[in-house]
PDB file of C-alpha atoms in Angstrom:
ATOM      1  CA  UNK A   1      27.447  68.753 115.436  1.00  0.00           C
ATOM      2  CA  UNK A   2      28.054  69.762 111.977  1.00  0.00           C
ATOM      3  CA  UNK A   3      30.999  71.908 111.161  1.00  0.00           C
ATOM      4  CA  UNK A   4      29.346  73.131 107.976  1.00  0.00           C
ATOM      5  CA  UNK A   5      26.481  74.658 109.710  1.00  0.00           C
ATOM      6  CA  UNK A   6      28.324  76.939 111.617  1.00  0.00           C
ATOM      7  CA  UNK A   7      31.123  77.801 109.398  1.00  0.00           C
ATOM      8  CA  UNK A   8      31.701  81.433 108.411  1.00  0.00           C
ATOM      9  CA  UNK A   9      33.073  81.859 105.161  1.00  0.00           C
ATOM     10  CA  UNK A  10      35.439  84.959 104.298  1.00  0.00           C
ATOM     11  CA  UNK A  11      34.006  85.678 101.179  1.00  0.00           C
ATOM     12  CA  UNK A  12      31.044  84.772  98.756  1.00  0.00           C
ATOM     13  CA  UNK A  13      33.118  82.407  96.707  1.00  0.00           C
ATOM     14  CA  UNK A  14      34.555  80.700  99.676  1.00  0.00           C
ATOM     15  CA  UNK A  15      30.972  80.086 100.804  1.00  0.00           C
ATOM     16  CA  UNK A  16      30.612  77.646  97.785  1.00  0.00           C
ATOM     17  CA  UNK A  17      33.349  75.546  99.097  1.00  0.00           C
ATOM     18  CA  UNK A  18      32.000  75.015 102.476  1.00  0.00           C
ATOM     19  CA  UNK A  19      29.341  72.562 101.165  1.00  0.00           C
ATOM     20  CA  UNK A  20      31.697  70.234  99.806  1.00  0.00           C
ATOM     21  CA  UNK A  21      33.724  69.164 103.067  1.00  0.00           C
ATOM     22  CA  UNK A  22      35.014  65.662 103.510  1.00  0.00           C
ATOM     23  CA  UNK A  23      35.597  65.213 107.153  1.00  0.00           C
ATOM     24  CA  UNK A  24      38.597  63.214 108.261  1.00  0.00           C
ATOM     25  CA  UNK A  25      38.528  63.356 112.078  1.00  0.00           C
ATOM     26  CA  UNK A  26      36.792  64.717 114.967  1.00  0.00           C
ATOM     27  CA  UNK A  27      37.169  64.715 118.700  1.00  0.00           C
ATOM     28  CA  UNK A  28      35.628  66.967 121.458  1.00  0.00           C
ATOM     29  CA  UNK A  29      36.367  67.899 124.779  1.00  0.00           C
ATOM     30  CA  UNK A  30      33.590  68.529 127.455  1.00  0.00           C
ATOM     31  CA  UNK A  31      34.209  71.276 130.305  1.00  0.00           C
ATOM     32  CA  UNK A  32      31.498  70.767 133.107  1.00  0.00           C
ATOM     33  CA  UNK A  33      29.064  73.791 133.504  1.00  0.00           C
ATOM     34  CA  UNK A  34      30.901  75.722 130.522  1.00  0.00           C
ATOM     35  CA  UNK A  35      30.561  74.083 127.300  1.00  0.00           C
ATOM     36  CA  UNK A  36      31.823  71.645 124.706  1.00  0.00           C
ATOM     37  CA  UNK A  37      34.911  72.204 122.563  1.00  0.00           C
ATOM     38  CA  UNK A  38      35.148  70.360 119.156  1.00  0.00           C
ATOM     39  CA  UNK A  39      38.272  69.769 117.018  1.00  0.00           C
ATOM     40  CA  UNK A  40      37.968  68.835 113.523  1.00  0.00           C
ATOM     41  CA  UNK A  41      40.168  68.094 110.452  1.00  0.00           C
ATOM     42  CA  UNK A  42      38.849  67.892 106.992  1.00  0.00           C
ATOM     43  CA  UNK A  43      39.460  68.708 103.303  1.00  0.00           C
ATOM     44  CA  UNK A  44      37.647  71.163 101.220  1.00  0.00           C
ATOM     45  CA  UNK A  45      36.607  70.612  97.710  1.00  0.00           C
ATOM     46  CA  UNK A  46      35.360  72.983  94.788  1.00  0.00           C
ATOM     47  CA  UNK A  47      31.735  72.552  93.995  1.00  0.00           C
ATOM     48  CA  UNK A  48      31.749  72.150  90.307  1.00  0.00           C
ATOM     49  CA  UNK A  49      34.893  69.835  89.908  1.00  0.00           C
ATOM     50  CA  UNK A  50      34.988  68.204  93.329  1.00  0.00           C
ATOM     51  CA  UNK A  51      38.554  68.754  93.352  1.00  0.00           C
ATOM     52  CA  UNK A  52      40.273  68.693  96.708  1.00  0.00           C
ATOM     53  CA  UNK A  53      41.817  72.021  97.191  1.00  0.00           C
ATOM     54  CA  UNK A  54      43.316  72.126 100.916  1.00  0.00           C
ATOM     55  CA  UNK A  55      43.464  70.408 104.256  1.00  0.00           C
ATOM     56  CA  UNK A  56      41.774  72.381 107.158  1.00  0.00           C
ATOM     57  CA  UNK A  57      41.672  72.327 110.797  1.00  0.00           C
ATOM     58  CA  UNK A  58      38.996  74.186 112.900  1.00  0.00           C
ATOM     59  CA  UNK A  59      37.947  74.279 116.582  1.00  0.00           C
ATOM     60  CA  UNK A  60      34.411  75.342 117.745  1.00  0.00           C
ATOM     61  CA  UNK A  61      33.435  76.113 121.340  1.00  0.00           C
ATOM     62  CA  UNK A  62      29.748  75.984 122.529  1.00  0.00           C
ATOM     63  CA  UNK A  63      28.892  77.621 125.690  1.00  0.00           C
ATOM     64  CA  UNK A  64      26.334  75.103 126.948  1.00  0.00           C
ATOM     65  CA  UNK A  65      22.994  76.250 124.946  1.00  0.00           C
ATOM     66  CA  UNK A  66      24.124  79.724 124.232  1.00  0.00           C
ATOM     67  CA  UNK A  67      24.371  80.737 120.299  1.00  0.00           C
ATOM     68  CA  UNK A  68      27.340  82.428 118.680  1.00  0.00           C
ATOM     69  CA  UNK A  69      29.978  79.430 119.059  1.00  0.00           C
ATOM     70  CA  UNK A  70      33.701  80.566 118.979  1.00  0.00           C
ATOM     71  CA  UNK A  71      35.163  79.491 115.705  1.00  0.00           C
ATOM     72  CA  UNK A  72      38.713  78.970 114.421  1.00  0.00           C
ATOM     73  CA  UNK A  73      39.220  77.667 110.864  1.00  0.00           C
ATOM     74  CA  UNK A  74      42.734  77.404 109.175  1.00  0.00           C
ATOM     75  CA  UNK A  75      43.296  76.035 105.622  1.00  0.00           C
ATOM     76  CA  UNK A  76      46.485  75.202 103.978  1.00  0.00           C
ATOM     77  CA  UNK A  77      45.732  76.045 100.276  1.00  0.00           C
ATOM     78  CA  UNK A  78      46.625  79.492  98.978  1.00  0.00           C
ATOM     79  CA  UNK A  79      45.167  78.331  95.506  1.00  0.00           C
ATOM     80  CA  UNK A  80      41.834  78.490  96.853  1.00  0.00           C
ATOM     81  CA  UNK A  81      42.506  82.059  98.371  1.00  0.00           C
ATOM     82  CA  UNK A  82      43.735  83.581  95.171  1.00  0.00           C
ATOM     83  CA  UNK A  83      40.812  82.002  92.933  1.00  0.00           C
ATOM     84  CA  UNK A  84      38.174  83.094  95.305  1.00  0.00           C
ATOM     85  CA  UNK A  85      39.488  86.695  95.515  1.00  0.00           C
ATOM     86  CA  UNK A  86      39.589  86.992  91.522  1.00  0.00           C
ATOM     87  CA  UNK A  87      35.967  85.574  91.192  1.00  0.00           C
ATOM     88  CA  UNK A  88      34.649  87.645  94.119  1.00  0.00           C
ATOM     89  CA  UNK A  89      35.953  91.014  92.510  1.00  0.00           C
ATOM     90  CA  UNK A  90      34.773  90.285  89.059  1.00  0.00           C
ATOM     91  CA  UNK A  91      31.257  89.654  90.679  1.00  0.00           C
ATOM     92  CA  UNK A  92      31.712  92.916  92.627  1.00  0.00           C
ATOM     93  CA  UNK A  93      32.516  94.956  89.331  1.00  0.00           C
ATOM     94  CA  UNK A  94      29.773  93.227  87.618  1.00  0.00           C
ATOM     95  CA  UNK A  95      27.232  94.299  90.233  1.00  0.00           C
ATOM     96  CA  UNK A  96      28.629  97.866  90.532  1.00  0.00           C
ATOM     97  CA  UNK A  97      28.138  98.246  86.827  1.00  0.00           C
ATOM     98  CA  UNK A  98      24.332  97.272  86.965  1.00  0.00           C
ATOM     99  CA  UNK A  99      21.910 100.017  86.188  1.00  0.00           C
ATOM    100  CA  UNK A 100      19.074  97.773  86.646  1.00  0.00           C
ATOM    101  CA  UNK A 101      18.570  95.710  89.760  1.00  0.00           C
ATOM    102  CA  UNK A 102      19.306  91.795  89.581  1.00  0.00           C
ATOM    103  CA  UNK A 103      16.459  89.907  90.679  1.00  0.00           C
ATOM    104  CA  UNK A 104      15.644  86.165  91.029  1.00  0.00           C
ATOM    105  CA  UNK A 105      13.191  83.836  92.599  1.00  0.00           C
ATOM    106  CA  UNK A 106      13.234  80.176  93.685  1.00  0.00           C
ATOM    107  CA  UNK A 107      17.017  79.570  93.694  1.00  0.00           C
ATOM    108  CA  UNK A 108      17.822  76.786  93.370  1.00  0.00           C
ATOM    109  CA  UNK A 109      14.582  75.548  91.509  1.00  0.00           C
ATOM    110  CA  UNK A 110      12.904  72.349  92.315  1.00  0.00           C
ATOM    111  CA  UNK A 111      15.282  70.091  90.500  1.00  0.00           C
ATOM    112  CA  UNK A 112      18.216  71.837  92.259  1.00  0.00           C
ATOM    113  CA  UNK A 113      19.479  73.764  89.238  1.00  0.00           C
ATOM    114  CA  UNK A 114      21.145  77.308  89.756  1.00  0.00           C
ATOM    115  CA  UNK A 115      21.525  79.305  86.667  1.00  0.00           C
ATOM    116  CA  UNK A 116      25.280  80.246  86.177  1.00  0.00           C
ATOM    117  CA  UNK A 117      24.590  83.767  86.303  1.00  0.00           C
ATOM    118  CA  UNK A 118      23.001  83.677  89.751  1.00  0.00           C
ATOM    119  CA  UNK A 119      25.620  81.337  91.454  1.00  0.00           C
ATOM    120  CA  UNK A 120      27.399  84.426  92.813  1.00  0.00           C
ATOM    121  CA  UNK A 121      24.147  85.909  94.094  1.00  0.00           C
ATOM    122  CA  UNK A 122      23.426  82.464  95.782  1.00  0.00           C
ATOM    123  CA  UNK A 123      27.120  82.403  97.214  1.00  0.00           C
ATOM    124  CA  UNK A 124      26.553  86.016  98.748  1.00  0.00           C
ATOM    125  CA  UNK A 125      23.355  84.508 100.055  1.00  0.00           C
ATOM    126  CA  UNK A 126      25.477  81.741 101.627  1.00  0.00           C
ATOM    127  CA  UNK A 127      27.713  84.301 103.111  1.00  0.00           C
ATOM    128  CA  UNK A 128      25.099  86.300 104.564  1.00  0.00           C
ATOM    129  CA  UNK A 129      23.151  83.471 105.934  1.00  0.00           C
ATOM    130  CA  UNK A 130      26.222  82.095 107.660  1.00  0.00           C
ATOM    131  CA  UNK A 131      26.197  85.155 109.806  1.00  0.00           C
ATOM    132  CA  UNK A 132      22.655  84.483 110.866  1.00  0.00           C
ATOM    133  CA  UNK A 133      23.274  80.947 111.369  1.00  0.00           C
ATOM    134  CA  UNK A 134      26.128  81.659 113.678  1.00  0.00           C
ATOM    135  CA  UNK A 135      23.956  84.138 115.464  1.00  0.00           C
ATOM    136  CA  UNK A 136      21.204  81.676 116.159  1.00  0.00           C
ATOM    137  CA  UNK A 137      23.145  78.199 116.221  1.00  0.00           C
ATOM    138  CA  UNK A 138      23.251  76.395 119.455  1.00  0.00           C
ATOM    139  CA  UNK A 139      24.983  72.748 120.051  1.00  0.00           C
ATOM    140  CA  UNK A 140      21.352  71.400 120.113  1.00  0.00           C
ATOM    141  CA  UNK A 141      20.158  73.383 117.132  1.00  0.00           C
ATOM    142  CA  UNK A 142      21.691  73.502 113.592  1.00  0.00           C
ATOM    143  CA  UNK A 143      20.788  75.359 110.596  1.00  0.00           C
ATOM    144  CA  UNK A 144      21.566  75.469 107.128  1.00  0.00           C
ATOM    145  CA  UNK A 145      20.316  77.701 104.144  1.00  0.00           C
ATOM    146  CA  UNK A 146      17.964  75.766 101.932  1.00  0.00           C
ATOM    147  CA  UNK A 147      16.606  78.177  99.328  1.00  0.00           C
ATOM    148  CA  UNK A 148      16.369  81.594  98.113  1.00  0.00           C
ATOM    149  CA  UNK A 149      12.723  82.351  97.819  1.00  0.00           C
ATOM    150  CA  UNK A 150      13.167  85.842  96.321  1.00  0.00           C
ATOM    151  CA  UNK A 151      16.310  88.210  95.730  1.00  0.00           C
ATOM    152  CA  UNK A 152      16.615  91.822  94.474  1.00  0.00           C
ATOM    153  CA  UNK A 153      19.853  94.028  94.280  1.00  0.00           C
ATOM    154  CA  UNK A 154      19.771  97.304  95.915  1.00  0.00           C
ATOM    155  CA  UNK A 155      21.535  99.835  93.978  1.00  0.00           C
ATOM    156  CA  UNK A 156      23.897 102.100  95.880  1.00  0.00           C
ATOM    157  CA  UNK A 157      25.940 105.053  94.952  1.00  0.00           C
ATOM    158  CA  UNK A 158      28.969 104.461  97.344  1.00  0.00           C
ATOM    159  CA  UNK A 159      31.470 101.543  96.941  1.00  0.00           C
ATOM    160  CA  UNK A 160      29.422  98.864  98.567  1.00  0.00           C
ATOM    161  CA  UNK A 161      26.743  96.287  97.088  1.00  0.00           C
ATOM    162  CA  UNK A 162      23.636  95.187  98.623  1.00  0.00           C
ATOM    163  CA  UNK A 163      20.862  92.645  98.311  1.00  0.00           C
ATOM    164  CA  UNK A 164      17.648  91.972  99.724  1.00  0.00           C
ATOM    165  CA  UNK A 165      16.644  88.099 100.280  1.00  0.00           C
ATOM    166  CA  UNK A 166      13.915  86.336 101.423  1.00  0.00           C
ATOM    167  CA  UNK A 167      15.065  83.012 102.089  1.00  0.00           C
ATOM    168  CA  UNK A 168      14.580  79.531 104.050  1.00  0.00           C
ATOM    169  CA  UNK A 169      16.874  77.920 106.541  1.00  0.00           C
ATOM    170  CA  UNK A 170      16.432  74.314 107.480  1.00  0.00           C
ATOM    171  CA  UNK A 171      16.611  73.729 111.333  1.00  0.00           C
ATOM    172  CA  UNK A 172      17.593  70.514 112.906  1.00  0.00           C
ATOM    173  CA  UNK A 173      16.652  68.344 114.665  1.00  0.00           C
ATOM    174  CA  UNK A 174      12.920  69.639 114.120  1.00  0.00           C
ATOM    175  CA  UNK A 175      13.542  69.535 110.424  1.00  0.00           C
ATOM    176  CA  UNK A 176      11.507  72.825 110.161  1.00  0.00           C
ATOM    177  CA  UNK A 177      11.845  75.543 107.515  1.00  0.00           C
ATOM    178  CA  UNK A 178      12.555  78.838 109.134  1.00  0.00           C
ATOM    179  CA  UNK A 179      11.780  82.016 106.760  1.00  0.00           C
ATOM    180  CA  UNK A 180      14.125  84.832 106.966  1.00  0.00           C
ATOM    181  CA  UNK A 181      14.456  88.209 105.171  1.00  0.00           C
ATOM    182  CA  UNK A 182      18.217  89.275 105.079  1.00  0.00           C
ATOM    183  CA  UNK A 183      19.806  92.491 103.894  1.00  0.00           C
ATOM    184  CA  UNK A 184      23.457  91.886 103.101  1.00  0.00           C
ATOM    185  CA  UNK A 185      26.021  94.764 102.486  1.00  0.00           C
ATOM    186  CA  UNK A 186      29.446  93.848 101.152  1.00  0.00           C
ATOM    187  CA  UNK A 187      32.721  94.847  99.597  1.00  0.00           C
ATOM    188  CA  UNK A 188      35.604  92.501  98.553  1.00  0.00           C
ATOM    189  CA  UNK A 189      38.165  92.129 101.388  1.00  0.00           C
ATOM    190  CA  UNK A 190      35.669  92.712 104.111  1.00  0.00           C
ATOM    191  CA  UNK A 191      33.151  90.609 106.065  1.00  0.00           C
ATOM    192  CA  UNK A 192      29.576  91.495 105.338  1.00  0.00           C
ATOM    193  CA  UNK A 193      27.107  93.592 107.301  1.00  0.00           C
ATOM    194  CA  UNK A 194      23.805  91.462 107.688  1.00  0.00           C
ATOM    195  CA  UNK A 195      20.543  92.476 109.056  1.00  0.00           C
ATOM    196  CA  UNK A 196      17.836  89.821 109.362  1.00  0.00           C
ATOM    197  CA  UNK A 197      14.295  88.920 110.539  1.00  0.00           C
ATOM    198  CA  UNK A 198      13.455  85.477 110.882  1.00  0.00           C
ATOM    199  CA  UNK A 199      10.117  83.872 111.886  1.00  0.00           C
ATOM    200  CA  UNK A 200       9.262  80.295 112.552  1.00  0.00           C
ATOM    201  CA  UNK A 201       6.255  78.238 113.848  1.00  0.00           C
ATOM    202  CA  UNK A 202       6.116  77.885 117.563  1.00  0.00           C
ATOM    203  CA  UNK A 203       6.491  74.699 119.289  1.00  0.00           C
ATOM    204  CA  UNK A 204       2.791  74.228 120.124  1.00  0.00           C
ATOM    205  CA  UNK A 205       2.102  74.774 116.332  1.00  0.00           C
ATOM    206  CA  UNK A 206       0.095  77.808 116.650  1.00  0.00           C
ATOM    207  CA  UNK A 207       1.458  81.489 116.189  1.00  0.00           C
ATOM    208  CA  UNK A 208       4.976  82.021 115.488  1.00  0.00           C
ATOM    209  CA  UNK A 209       8.022  83.610 116.987  1.00  0.00           C
ATOM    210  CA  UNK A 210      10.159  86.167 115.478  1.00  0.00           C
ATOM    211  CA  UNK A 211      14.012  87.118 115.778  1.00  0.00           C
ATOM    212  CA  UNK A 212      15.465  90.345 114.452  1.00  0.00           C
ATOM    213  CA  UNK A 213      19.321  90.719 114.623  1.00  0.00           C
ATOM    214  CA  UNK A 214      22.592  92.230 113.192  1.00  0.00           C
ATOM    215  CA  UNK A 215      25.939  90.514 112.558  1.00  0.00           C
ATOM    216  CA  UNK A 216      28.877  92.127 111.112  1.00  0.00           C
ATOM    217  CA  UNK A 217      32.571  92.724 111.597  1.00  0.00           C
ATOM    218  CA  UNK A 218      33.420  95.675 109.488  1.00  0.00           C
ATOM    219  CA  UNK A 219      32.968  99.567 108.984  1.00  0.00           C
ATOM    220  CA  UNK A 220      29.677  99.758 107.271  1.00  0.00           C
ATOM    221  CA  UNK A 221      26.691 102.378 107.286  1.00  0.00           C
TER     222      UNK A 221
END
C-alpha cells in the first residue's frame, strides 16, 4: 500500500509536494470482515529543491476491496501552506487573464522534462487525477498519474477555471496504463470538481472496460 497513491492534495501546488515524501514509519491494524487501517508518518519535500518542509501523519482505512478509502492527513508546516496558496493564486490569475486557451501535449516528454510554464497545469492535473485515483483505488489496486497526453484550457466567463485532460494512469500490480479523459473545474480555496471517463484493457486481453464518474467536495456548476 502506497500512501502517495491515495493522497488527496488540497490544491494544485500541494500536489507537487506529494511526489517527494520520505516515509519514516508505518503500522497497520486489520479488522476482520471490515477492512485494514494504516497509520503512517512521513516528511514532505519540495519538488525542485528537495527541501524538507514538514512532518506529516496520516491514517488510511480500506473497507476490504471497496474503493474510496477514508483518508486523514495532518502536516505541521505552515510555510508550505502559505507558499502553496500564493503560487496557486498567481496561477489562477494568469489563467483567468487568458484570451487564448492554454494547450499542451506529452507532459512530461520522453526525457521526463516539463516546461516551467506548464508545471502548474501539470499540478492541476495531479490534483484532479488524485480524485479519480481515490475513486478507483482499493487495497489491492493502486494508481498513479503517469503522463498528460493532451490538455486544453476551457475558457469560462464565471470565476472558475477549467481544463480538459487526456492522460494515463499507471495501475499496479498489473503495470498497465489506464487511459482517462478528465474535466477539472477549480477555484483557489476549494476542492476541484472532477468528471472523468477511464478505459483499460480487460483481463482476458480483448475488448475494454470503461468507468465514468464524478468526484468533488464543493459548490460547482
